[in-house]
């Protein structure tokens, strides 16, 4: 009884929240007028952050000084700073799993101790990094050889979710910096296509698999690892090369489950560890990313990624609210979502190699903050989480931007721009723009979203063209109106390097954390993935039973009804067992 | 005056809409209880469609018989059938551009005339297809040779948006069926990375570029085509091979702009036409898809794609409402979006090669239906368009499903399942499931979303495990609750073939059209892409001016203020010109 009395007020019952709520109701009706506020020469100065490595312009967001003041109060009331400090210092803020949340320790540049249960984790972190460095140097130098004596050239990382999306983003973003002759591919999906297509053209003698699974039990990953083992042994086993040697030379693991790794046949000297305080989706700067990326890019480039992430960690931890990029981005997301009702965000990176930042961010945001109870187990009375999606610019402009500009639904836009190209192409002259310049002319989308085009302006434009009658102009013009006042930000970095790729990774992480701290939810667990897994177990048994029947050369028995709830699944599962689409009769039989 | 009186009632003022609105308000509070309705043996029978080629189960959507009846009335009131017939028969229903909308004519299997402006288009369609067939046979047989006498093996299609996403989806989905030794890549983004990375390992002698642009003026595509020309000439030009010959042997075009194609240097005999009644995002079954896909898969496989699409066209045109898959899917989308407020949809194809169906669908949905005025130019008073995103299953389960299961935001889910694998992998035995079986066990996600898990069930489960005290169970259990009643559908097809890939393409198109017809908007124009393009022109001029200064070895002049509105862009554009991130001073100078 007393415990429940002592619970803090839900954030939406605080004055700070309510003030923002009132402001939001007003601003839904009367948006901050971008044309007006941008007349103020101070607008850009006041609503942008200039740092050494990133420029963040949020002047086209639907905010004014009162709203920013309100958000600052909200950050105080929610104790975002305090919660962040508890994260940085190793407290077990992931309380449902009783774990610390210390991905920042993975890239800490100093030796300052960070303790979990009284034990400094930094030496362990450095130890694993040293192990990765040595290992990657051995492979890249050719000292490490495949079982037939060839140098390893192809790396295939097998992992899914958090063991995949972050490393894949970094690998694509940094591909330009890859060691010559090295390839890196990711196999995630349990669908056999993924493995088959990714390995079709690989020479097994020159290929190494990295199996990435914390528990070494992830169904998809272990199935793919078994397929990889069979593939490799099938290709290389002969009198001189035993399956044992093949596995030990061509497989390494990133895991914490030593016994299972050993049982698979991997030499545990080639197992790279991490810790329970590294969440899957926050693991790209642990061995999960370190091993594949050091083999692909060289350890020094991976270190640059760590440095970029550490720069952002430091910035997040120390910069004041007004100058703190992830803090501002996170609180503005809350403003858009909870107070303006805009809970869809498009991530638009204007550089093709950054195309995988969107799916990674989608995971970080939606898995971290798609929660319905607060850390005290109370139902939240407000929206949490956002839906994040994106394609690289300019591709998206020719696809979904139509809805963003002229749709009824509102989408907040995050533009990421790069001053310099990774691959300079085309002529840059007094008559021509280069490819990269052409790309960046399209950052004009920001102005189109903010300032729009009124009916009168559209009509004036059509009149000036002189092709249409007034009547036709009246009919056409409404289709060409842009309301403007659609919120967007620009994050500008100078170059797309491993350093900035790491910086953007940490930016994504902290931005999501800020929101979780405000919403007072646990951004670091993921109970929502459990029920589906559990129900799949029952279906697996059905398939196994059907397989057994086929082995005995009898007809696999169909299910008539598994239980009252899952009749629809009985129909589809029977279709899977029979290998035929359901017919009217099949459906009736299950009914 | 009279004309405006004669305008039809906006759809949201009709009785059919209002009845659904009332039902929606009720169902937001009291959802259709999936556990209850699925006890009825008839639920699955009544809420699924069985056809020869696809099984569609919508029994887990938030609908009941009254709602389905209401949606049927809405379809009648909105005259969806009539509008669809006008589309199929070549009327100029894209009225803002005065164009017919006839992508269905591209794959019509019969010779039945379809007329635009009194002229039958079918013979022209067949003529272009015959041209593609002949051309692809010449290339694949090796009769067509590169300028140095080698057979063409690598196809690079240069195009963006509608000239890219549909063909890319089909190419990935059908990759298994590709002609041996043929590769197909797509270059879309104007960022030089896209071209550089896609061509890095290609032998120019064996490579052919297809330039896809209706007007041959699309900025990205023409820049990439120029880069391709320079790349090719740079690699192959010598005394024996003139640049003219190189271009004519290694470049073909899909376009309607004969003069521009010729000026680029492409032999117009190798230009494949289409027509103004083929919208970009609906063009995958025109020459836009036909040329690259016939070269990659062989013409016969492309024909299978057409047949699959034609099957769906016929189904859509003829099946009654209750048995019409795109009609049901489209109207249920309207139910979710307009009446339940769920306007985000996840597209979850459980087969890795179908991973590009989501970005293609995203374009079709968001570009077609992201509109704010109806066909009469009136502001709509209701939500239009949806945000669609997706990743292949099971990948998404380890990423964003958390929010879908336990988030506050609601996301409607479209599952697509395949009974048979494209790449069988793993052992299917009495003790083990194959990869494909493992994949399909995860269709249990549908039940998890529908039926959920109550607090009491969670607690009972934790108690049964016997590891936690009652107090700890009370603390943990709320985090493990699944509300259920989250809407999803399953579309099951037998195999992932070119036929079913085409079927799903047409399904996507008609589903979007159904919604556009109900919302009474023009789903076939895209004025929302114009303003950004126009503003980019001004930035291009800035860059050109800066380039000119560099050529004259003088400092490029920075902009102080372009106009009152775009001060924020002045800062970022100057950064791009200087090649440095903005500083405090830069921002103040612009202010």
Coordinates of N, CA and C in Angstrom, one line a residue, chain B residues 265-373:
Chain B
X265 N 22.8 9.4 -77.9 CA 23.7 8.5 -78.7 C 23.1 7.1 -78.8
X266 N 21.9 6.9 -78.2 CA 21.3 5.6 -78.3 C 20.6 5.4 -79.6
X267 N 20.8 4.3 -80.2 CA 20.1 3.9 -81.5 C 18.6 3.8 -81.1
X268 N 17.8 4.6 -81.8 CA 16.4 4.6 -81.4 C 15.7 3.3 -81.8
X269 N 16.4 2.4 -82.5 CA 15.8 1.1 -82.7 C 15.9 0.3 -81.4
X270 N 16.8 0.7 -80.5 CA 16.9 0.1 -79.2 C 16.2 0.9 -78.1
X271 N 15.2 1.7 -78.5 CA 14.4 2.4 -77.6 C 13.1 1.7 -77.5
X272 N 12.7 1.4 -76.2 CA 11.5 0.6 -76.0 C 10.5 1.6 -75.4
X273 N 9.3 1.7 -76.1 CA 8.4 2.8 -75.7 C 7.4 2.4 -74.7
X274 N 6.8 3.4 -74.1 CA 5.5 3.2 -73.4 C 4.7 4.4 -73.6
X275 N 3.7 4.6 -72.8 CA 2.6 5.6 -73.1 C 2.3 6.4 -72.0
X276 N 1.7 7.6 -72.2 CA 1.3 8.5 -71.1 C 0.3 7.9 -70.2
X277 N -0.3 6.8 -70.6 CA -1.3 6.2 -69.7 C -0.7 5.1 -68.8
X278 N 0.6 5.1 -68.8 CA 1.3 4.2 -67.8 C 2.0 5.1 -66.8
X279 N 1.5 5.2 -65.6 CA 2.1 6.0 -64.5 C 3.4 5.3 -64.0
X280 N 4.3 6.1 -63.6 CA 5.6 5.6 -63.2 C 5.5 4.4 -62.2
X281 N 4.8 4.6 -61.1 CA 4.7 3.6 -60.1 C 3.9 2.4 -60.5
X282 N 3.2 2.5 -61.7 CA 2.4 1.4 -62.2 C 3.0 0.8 -63.5
X283 N 4.3 1.1 -63.6 CA 5.0 0.8 -64.9 C 5.8 -0.5 -65.0
X284 N 5.8 -1.3 -63.9 CA 6.7 -2.4 -63.9 C 6.3 -3.5 -64.9
X285 N 5.1 -3.5 -65.4 CA 4.7 -4.5 -66.4 C 4.8 -3.9 -67.8
X286 N 5.3 -2.6 -67.9 CA 5.5 -2.0 -69.2 C 7.0 -2.4 -69.6
X287 N 7.5 -1.7 -70.6 CA 8.9 -1.9 -71.0 C 9.8 -1.6 -69.9
X288 N 9.4 -0.7 -69.0 CA 10.2 -0.4 -67.8 C 10.7 -1.6 -67.0
X289 N 9.8 -2.6 -66.9 CA 10.2 -3.8 -66.3 C 10.6 -4.9 -67.3
X290 N 9.9 -4.8 -68.4 CA 10.1 -5.9 -69.5 C 11.5 -6.0 -69.9
X291 N 12.1 -4.8 -70.2 CA 13.5 -4.9 -70.8 C 14.5 -5.5 -69.8
X292 N 14.7 -4.9 -68.6 CA 15.6 -5.5 -67.6 C 15.3 -6.9 -67.2
X293 N 14.0 -7.2 -67.0 CA 13.6 -8.5 -66.5 C 13.7 -9.6 -67.6
X294 N 13.4 -9.2 -68.8 CA 13.6 -10.2 -69.9 C 15.0 -10.5 -70.1
X295 N 15.9 -9.6 -69.9 CA 17.3 -9.8 -70.1 C 17.8 -10.7 -68.9
X296 N 17.3 -10.5 -67.8 CA 17.8 -11.2 -66.6 C 17.2 -12.6 -66.5
X297 N 15.9 -12.7 -66.7 CA 15.1 -13.9 -66.5 C 14.8 -14.7 -67.8
X298 N 14.9 -14.0 -68.9 CA 14.4 -14.6 -70.1 C 12.9 -14.1 -70.3
X299 N 12.6 -13.9 -71.6 CA 11.2 -13.3 -71.9 C 10.1 -14.2 -71.3
X300 N 10.3 -15.5 -71.4 CA 9.2 -16.4 -71.0 C 8.8 -16.2 -69.5
X301 N 9.9 -15.9 -68.7 CA 9.6 -15.7 -67.3 C 8.9 -14.3 -67.1
X302 N 9.3 -13.4 -67.9 CA 8.6 -12.1 -67.8 C 7.1 -12.2 -68.1
X303 N 6.9 -13.1 -69.1 CA 5.5 -13.4 -69.5 C 4.7 -14.0 -68.4
X304 N 5.4 -14.8 -67.6 CA 4.7 -15.4 -66.4 C 4.3 -14.3 -65.4
X305 N 5.2 -13.3 -65.3 CA 4.9 -12.2 -64.4 C 3.6 -11.5 -64.9
X306 N 3.5 -11.3 -66.2 CA 2.4 -10.7 -66.8 C 1.1 -11.5 -66.6
X307 N 1.3 -12.8 -66.7 CA 0.1 -13.7 -66.5 C -0.4 -13.6 -65.1
X308 N 0.5 -13.6 -64.2 CA 0.1 -13.5 -62.7 C -0.6 -12.2 -62.5
X309 N -0.1 -11.1 -63.0 CA -0.7 -9.8 -62.8 C -2.1 -9.8 -63.5
X310 N -2.2 -10.4 -64.7 CA -3.5 -10.5 -65.4 C -4.5 -11.3 -64.6
X311 N -4.0 -12.4 -64.0 CA -4.9 -13.2 -63.2 C -5.6 -12.3 -62.1
X312 N -4.7 -11.5 -61.4 CA -5.3 -10.6 -60.4 C -6.2 -9.5 -61.0
X313 N -5.8 -9.0 -62.1 CA -6.6 -8.0 -62.8 C -8.1 -8.6 -63.0
X314 N -8.1 -9.8 -63.5 CA -9.4 -10.4 -63.8 C -10.1 -10.7 -62.5
X315 N -9.4 -11.2 -61.5 CA -10.0 -11.4 -60.2 C -10.6 -10.1 -59.7
X316 N -9.9 -9.1 -59.7 CA -10.3 -7.8 -59.2 C -11.6 -7.3 -59.9
X317 N -11.5 -7.5 -61.2 CA -12.6 -7.0 -62.1 C -13.9 -7.8 -61.9
X318 N -13.8 -9.0 -61.6 CA -15.0 -9.9 -61.7 C -15.5 -10.5 -60.4
X319 N -14.6 -10.7 -59.4 CA -15.0 -11.4 -58.2 C -16.0 -10.5 -57.4
X320 N -17.0 -11.1 -56.8 CA -17.9 -10.3 -56.0 C -17.2 -9.7 -54.8
X321 N -17.7 -8.7 -54.2 CA -17.1 -8.0 -53.0 C -16.6 -9.1 -52.0
X322 N -17.4 -10.0 -51.6 CA -17.1 -11.0 -50.6 C -15.9 -11.9 -50.9
X323 N -15.6 -12.0 -52.2 CA -14.6 -12.9 -52.7 C -13.5 -12.2 -53.4
X324 N -13.4 -10.9 -53.2 CA -12.5 -10.1 -54.0 C -11.3 -9.6 -53.1
X325 N -10.2 -10.2 -53.3 CA -9.1 -10.0 -52.4 C -8.6 -8.5 -52.3
X326 N -8.3 -7.9 -53.5 CA -7.9 -6.5 -53.3 C -9.0 -5.6 -52.8
X327 N -10.2 -5.9 -53.2 CA -11.3 -5.1 -52.7 C -11.5 -5.2 -51.2
X328 N -11.4 -6.4 -50.7 CA -11.5 -6.6 -49.2 C -10.3 -6.0 -48.5
X329 N -9.1 -6.2 -49.1 CA -7.9 -5.7 -48.4 C -8.0 -4.1 -48.4
X330 N -8.4 -3.5 -49.5 CA -8.5 -2.1 -49.6 C -9.6 -1.5 -48.7
X331 N -10.7 -2.1 -48.6 CA -11.8 -1.6 -47.8 C -11.4 -1.8 -46.3
X332 N -10.8 -2.9 -46.0 CA -10.4 -3.1 -44.6 C -9.3 -2.1 -44.2
X333 N -8.4 -1.7 -45.1 CA -7.5 -0.6 -44.9 C -8.2 0.7 -44.5
X334 N -9.3 0.9 -45.3 CA -10.1 2.1 -45.0 C -10.7 2.0 -43.6
X335 N -11.3 0.9 -43.3 CA -11.8 0.6 -42.0 C -10.8 0.9 -40.9
X336 N -9.6 0.3 -41.0 CA -8.6 0.6 -40.0 C -8.2 2.0 -39.9
X337 N -8.0 2.6 -41.1 CA -7.5 4.0 -41.1 C -8.5 5.0 -40.7
X338 N -9.6 5.0 -41.4 CA -10.6 6.1 -41.2 C -11.5 5.9 -40.0
X339 N -11.7 4.7 -39.6 CA -12.7 4.5 -38.5 C -12.0 4.0 -37.2
X340 N -10.9 3.3 -37.3 CA -10.2 2.9 -36.1 C -9.0 3.7 -35.8
X341 N -8.6 4.6 -36.8 CA -7.5 5.5 -36.6 C -6.1 4.8 -36.7
X342 N -6.1 3.6 -37.3 CA -4.9 2.9 -37.5 C -4.4 3.1 -39.0
X343 N -3.5 4.0 -39.2 CA -3.1 4.3 -40.5 C -1.7 4.0 -40.8
X344 N -1.1 3.1 -40.1 CA 0.2 2.6 -40.3 C 0.1 1.1 -40.6
X345 N 0.7 0.7 -41.7 CA 0.6 -0.7 -42.0 C 2.0 -1.3 -42.2
X346 N 2.2 -2.5 -41.7 CA 3.4 -3.2 -41.8 C 3.2 -4.3 -42.8
X347 N 4.1 -4.4 -43.8 CA 4.0 -5.4 -44.8 C 5.1 -6.5 -44.6
X348 N 4.7 -7.7 -44.2 CA 5.6 -8.7 -43.7 C 5.6 -9.9 -44.6
X349 N 6.4 -9.9 -45.5 CA 6.5 -11.0 -46.5 C 7.5 -12.1 -45.9
X350 N 7.0 -13.3 -45.6 CA 7.8 -14.3 -45.0 C 8.5 -15.1 -46.1
X351 N 9.4 -14.4 -46.8 CA 10.4 -15.0 -47.8 C 11.4 -13.9 -48.1
X352 N 12.6 -14.2 -47.9 CA 13.6 -13.1 -48.1 C 13.6 -12.5 -49.4
X353 N 13.5 -13.2 -50.5 CA 13.5 -12.5 -51.9 C 12.4 -11.6 -52.1
X354 N 11.4 -11.6 -51.2 CA 10.3 -10.6 -51.3 C 10.5 -9.4 -50.5
X355 N 11.7 -9.2 -50.0 CA 12.0 -8.0 -49.2 C 11.7 -6.7 -49.9
X356 N 11.8 -6.7 -51.2 CA 11.6 -5.4 -51.8 C 10.1 -5.1 -52.2
X357 N 9.2 -6.0 -51.8 CA 7.8 -5.7 -52.0 C 7.4 -4.6 -51.1
X358 N 8.0 -4.4 -49.9 CA 7.6 -3.4 -49.0 C 8.0 -2.0 -49.5
X359 N 9.2 -1.7 -50.0 CA 9.5 -0.4 -50.5 C 8.7 -0.1 -51.8
X360 N 8.4 -1.1 -52.6 CA 7.5 -0.9 -53.7 C 6.1 -0.5 -53.3
X361 N 5.6 -1.3 -52.4 CA 4.2 -1.0 -51.9 C 4.2 0.4 -51.2
X362 N 5.2 0.7 -50.5 CA 5.3 2.0 -49.9 C 5.2 3.1 -50.9
X363 N 5.8 3.0 -52.1 CA 5.7 4.0 -53.1 C 4.3 4.0 -53.7
X364 N 3.8 2.8 -54.0 CA 2.4 2.7 -54.6 C 1.4 3.4 -53.7
X365 N 1.5 3.0 -52.4 CA 0.4 3.5 -51.5 C 0.6 5.0 -51.2
X366 N 1.9 5.4 -50.8 CA 2.1 6.7 -50.3 C 2.1 7.8 -51.4
X367 N 2.6 7.4 -52.6 CA 2.6 8.4 -53.7 C 1.2 8.4 -54.3
X368 N 0.5 7.3 -54.4 CA -0.9 7.3 -55.0 C -1.9 8.0 -54.1
X369 N -1.9 7.7 -52.8 CA -3.0 8.2 -51.9 C -2.6 9.2 -50.9
X370 N -1.4 9.7 -50.9 CA -1.0 10.8 -50.0 C -1.5 12.1 -50.6
X371 N -2.8 12.4 -50.6 CA -3.4 13.5 -51.2 C -4.3 14.2 -50.3
X372 N -4.5 15.5 -50.4 CA -5.3 16.3 -49.5 C -6.6 16.9 -50.1
X373 N -6.7 16.8 -51.4 CA -7.9 17.3 -52.1 C -8.5 16.1 -52.9

